Amino acid sequence: MSNKNKNNRVKKSSVIKGYKYSLFQIFLYRYGNIIATLFLGFHFLTSAVMMFQKWYFGILFVLNMFLILILNKHFLKTYKYFPFLVKADDTKMICSNFFLSTKVIEIRYDEIIELKGGIFSGHITKPIYIVAKGNKEIGFYSHAGNFNKLLTQILQYLPQDLYNSSLNKIEEFKKAPKSKRNKFI
């Protein structure tokens, strides 16, 4: 059997790998804001009542309101863009298990037009977002679960020009002095 036939057979029978978060991480990313909002909401209400008695409780009132808004904005973005199950082979990813949604997003690697956030912005702990043609966008935390392996697989199958530009972003950040790293963020 020739090498050409062997390669064709390998490509046809690509292995689909599943990537998901642990149960604790799923609970934290889905319901963590509810617990935090209840806690901050209690402080928000008590500072609202107390600010009429002591002026400095007004500062806590504004601070709690600001924290609640920022926290919920972050979690709404998580609910919209983060699949909790990704199945990937050597041509595409199938993203499912979004919060309170039955949507399924399929992204072929050749459709990807941008990788942003996370290590591409100099912050390892921030989420990575994948933007693809057709107004498709997903996000994931590469440090959680086995999603770092997914990132490796995505980089392996990216178009060459996007792969090079993504690696250049990482290299530029590594070379930048600490004082200038904030410009990349």
One Martini backbone bead per residue (centre of mass of N, CA, C, O) as a GRO file, in nm:
protein
  185
    1MET     BB    1   0.097   0.036   0.022
    2SER     BB    2   0.076   0.357  -0.010
    3ASN     BB    3   0.118   0.660   0.140
    4LYS     BB    4  -0.133   0.797   0.026
    5ASN     BB    5  -0.342   0.588   0.134
    6LYS     BB    6  -0.267   0.610   0.431
    7ASN     BB    7  -0.328   0.915   0.466
    8ASN     BB    8  -0.628   0.901   0.386
    9ARG     BB    9  -0.713   0.706   0.613
   10VAL     BB   10  -0.632   0.887   0.851
   11LYS     BB   11  -0.814   1.132   0.782
   12LYS     BB   12  -1.092   0.979   0.792
   13SER     BB   13  -1.002   0.864   1.100
   14SER     BB   14  -1.055   1.079   1.305
   15VAL     BB   15  -1.020   1.188   1.628
   16ILE     BB   16  -1.242   1.250   1.888
   17LYS     BB   17  -1.222   1.506   2.127
   18GLY     BB   18  -1.279   1.584   2.467
   19TYR     BB   19  -1.370   1.900   2.634
   20LYS     BB   20  -1.372   1.977   2.991
   21TYR     BB   21  -1.489   2.054   3.289
   22SER     BB   22  -1.519   2.043   3.598
   23LEU     BB   23  -1.763   2.041   3.829
   24PHE     BB   24  -1.658   2.283   3.988
   25GLN     BB   25  -1.617   2.475   3.743
   26ILE     BB   26  -1.905   2.472   3.646
   27PHE     BB   27  -2.028   2.585   3.902
   28LEU     BB   28  -1.862   2.847   3.915
   29TYR     BB   29  -1.930   2.960   3.616
   30ARG     BB   30  -2.251   2.944   3.657
   31TYR     BB   31  -2.306   3.016   4.000
   32GLY     BB   32  -2.109   3.228   4.133
   33ASN     BB   33  -2.270   3.497   4.089
   34ILE     BB   34  -2.508   3.442   4.274
   35ILE     BB   35  -2.357   3.434   4.540
   36ALA     BB   36  -2.206   3.706   4.509
   37THR     BB   37  -2.461   3.885   4.466
   38LEU     BB   38  -2.594   3.826   4.735
   39PHE     BB   39  -2.367   3.930   4.911
   40LEU     BB   40  -2.348   4.217   4.780
   41GLY     BB   41  -2.650   4.287   4.815
   42PHE     BB   42  -2.651   4.301   5.119
   43HIS     BB   43  -2.439   4.531   5.134
   44PHE     BB   44  -2.595   4.728   4.960
   45LEU     BB   45  -2.846   4.758   5.145
   46THR     BB   46  -2.702   4.838   5.408
   47SER     BB   47  -2.559   5.090   5.286
   48ALA     BB   48  -2.820   5.235   5.200
   49VAL     BB   49  -2.929   5.271   5.486
   50MET     BB   50  -2.659   5.390   5.629
   51MET     BB   51  -2.610   5.657   5.453
   52PHE     BB   52  -2.823   5.830   5.625
   53GLN     BB   53  -2.632   5.824   5.889
   54LYS     BB   54  -2.358   5.774   5.723
   55TRP     BB   55  -2.170   5.895   5.466
   56TYR     BB   56  -1.951   5.653   5.417
   57PHE     BB   57  -2.168   5.442   5.307
   58GLY     BB   58  -2.179   5.559   5.017
   59ILE     BB   59  -1.917   5.427   4.920
   60LEU     BB   60  -2.014   5.134   4.955
   61PHE     BB   61  -2.254   5.155   4.770
   62VAL     BB   62  -2.095   5.214   4.508
   63LEU     BB   63  -1.900   4.975   4.522
   64ASN     BB   64  -2.115   4.748   4.517
   65MET     BB   65  -2.246   4.831   4.252
   66PHE     BB   66  -1.992   4.801   4.079
   67LEU     BB   67  -1.934   4.499   4.144
   68ILE     BB   68  -2.201   4.385   4.039
   69LEU     BB   69  -2.172   4.481   3.746
   70ILE     BB   70  -1.901   4.346   3.677
   71LEU     BB   71  -1.971   4.054   3.750
   72ASN     BB   72  -2.223   4.025   3.557
   73LYS     BB   73  -2.078   4.091   3.297
   74HIS     BB   74  -1.884   3.853   3.304
   75PHE     BB   75  -2.103   3.622   3.322
   76LEU     BB   76  -2.256   3.691   3.061
   77LYS     BB   77  -2.015   3.627   2.881
   78THR     BB   78  -1.986   3.336   2.968
   79TYR     BB   79  -2.271   3.240   2.880
   80LYS     BB   80  -2.234   3.314   2.572
   81TYR     BB   81  -1.914   3.187   2.503
   82PHE     BB   82  -1.914   2.922   2.698
   83PRO     BB   83  -1.831   2.609   2.658
   84PHE     BB   84  -1.852   2.288   2.840
   85LEU     BB   85  -1.826   2.148   2.545
   86VAL     BB   86  -1.563   2.001   2.339
   87LYS     BB   87  -1.537   1.880   2.007
   88ALA     BB   88  -1.239   1.745   1.842
   89ASP     BB   89  -1.058   1.749   1.546
   90ASP     BB   90  -0.871   1.802   1.240
   91THR     BB   91  -1.118   2.026   1.135
   92LYS     BB   92  -1.302   2.060   1.408
   93MET     BB   93  -1.550   2.219   1.625
   94ILE     BB   94  -1.782   2.125   1.891
   95CYS     BB   95  -2.004   2.340   2.061
   96SER     BB   96  -2.142   2.296   2.393
   97ASN     BB   97  -2.303   2.358   2.684
   98PHE     BB   98  -2.453   2.607   2.738
   99PHE     BB   99  -2.601   2.834   2.922
  100LEU     BB  100  -2.929   2.809   2.878
  101SER     BB  101  -2.858   2.628   2.609
  102THR     BB  102  -2.883   2.450   2.278
  103LYS     BB  103  -2.649   2.539   2.138
  104VAL     BB  104  -2.444   2.484   1.837
  105ILE     BB  105  -2.097   2.515   1.753
  106GLU     BB  106  -1.925   2.521   1.440
  107ILE     BB  107  -1.562   2.505   1.390
  108ARG     BB  108  -1.339   2.561   1.160
  109TYR     BB  109  -1.007   2.618   1.132
  110ASP     BB  110  -1.029   2.787   0.854
  111GLU     BB  111  -1.232   3.012   0.999
  112ILE     BB  112  -1.025   3.134   1.165
  113ILE     BB  113  -0.928   3.489   1.249
  114GLU     BB  114  -0.898   3.485   1.582
  115LEU     BB  115  -0.680   3.529   1.867
  116LYS     BB  116  -0.773   3.612   2.207
  117GLY     BB  117  -0.631   3.653   2.483
  118GLY     BB  118  -0.457   3.551   2.727
  119ILE     BB  119  -0.154   3.475   2.596
  120PHE     BB  120  -0.216   3.703   2.366
  121SER     BB  121  -0.218   3.936   2.622
  122GLY     BB  122  -0.042   3.827   2.888
  123HIS     BB  123  -0.279   3.639   3.023
  124ILE     BB  124  -0.316   3.330   3.149
  125THR     BB  125  -0.600   3.361   3.328
  126LYS     BB  126  -0.739   3.447   3.087
  127PRO     BB  127  -0.941   3.426   2.839
  128ILE     BB  128  -1.000   3.264   2.535
  129TYR     BB  129  -1.066   3.380   2.202
  130ILE     BB  130  -1.265   3.268   1.922
  131VAL     BB  131  -1.268   3.384   1.589
  132ALA     BB  132  -1.511   3.349   1.328
  133LYS     BB  133  -1.669   3.300   1.072
  134GLY     BB  134  -2.002   3.397   1.103
  135ASN     BB  135  -2.011   3.518   1.395
  136LYS     BB  136  -1.807   3.342   1.567
  137GLU     BB  137  -1.781   3.280   1.932
  138ILE     BB  138  -1.540   3.167   2.173
  139GLY     BB  139  -1.463   3.049   2.509
  140PHE     BB  140  -1.171   2.984   2.732
  141TYR     BB  141  -0.992   2.820   2.983
  142SER     BB  142  -0.671   2.698   2.961
  143HIS     BB  143  -0.624   2.627   3.283
  144ALA     BB  144  -0.878   2.453   3.254
  145GLY     BB  145  -0.869   2.153   3.257
  146ASN     BB  146  -0.812   2.043   2.904
  147PHE     BB  147  -0.775   2.323   2.728
  148ASN     BB  148  -0.470   2.323   2.655
  149LYS     BB  149  -0.501   2.097   2.442
  150LEU     BB  150  -0.690   2.251   2.258
  151LEU     BB  151  -0.499   2.481   2.190
  152THR     BB  152  -0.288   2.301   2.058
  153GLN     BB  153  -0.478   2.196   1.836
  154ILE     BB  154  -0.550   2.465   1.710
  155LEU     BB  155  -0.258   2.551   1.637
  156GLN     BB  156  -0.202   2.305   1.449
  157TYR     BB  157  -0.468   2.389   1.238
  158LEU     BB  158  -0.395   2.653   1.153
  159PRO     BB  159  -0.337   2.890   0.965
  160GLN     BB  160  -0.026   3.009   0.904
  161ASP     BB  161  -0.070   3.320   0.942
  162LEU     BB  162  -0.216   3.298   1.220
  163TYR     BB  163   0.000   3.143   1.367
  164ASN     BB  164   0.225   3.356   1.338
  165SER     BB  165   0.071   3.595   1.474
  166SER     BB  166   0.027   3.453   1.746
  167LEU     BB  167   0.327   3.407   1.814
  168ASN     BB  168   0.407   3.708   1.798
  169LYS     BB  169   0.242   3.802   2.039
  170ILE     BB  170   0.394   3.635   2.247
  171GLU     BB  171   0.682   3.739   2.186
  172GLU     BB  172   0.631   4.041   2.237
  173PHE     BB  173   0.557   4.007   2.533
  174LYS     BB  174   0.821   3.874   2.630
  175LYS     BB  175   1.012   4.120   2.530
  176ALA     BB  176   0.873   4.309   2.701
  177PRO     BB  177   0.876   4.517   2.929
  178LYS     BB  178   0.698   4.553   3.213
  179SER     BB  179   0.609   4.854   3.155
  180LYS     BB  180   0.493   4.771   2.849
  181ARG     BB  181   0.275   4.540   2.889
  182ASN     BB  182   0.013   4.717   2.924
  183LYS     BB  183  -0.022   4.780   2.611
  184PHE     BB  184  -0.128   4.478   2.538
  185ILE     BB  185  -0.406   4.483   2.712
   0.00000   0.00000   0.00000
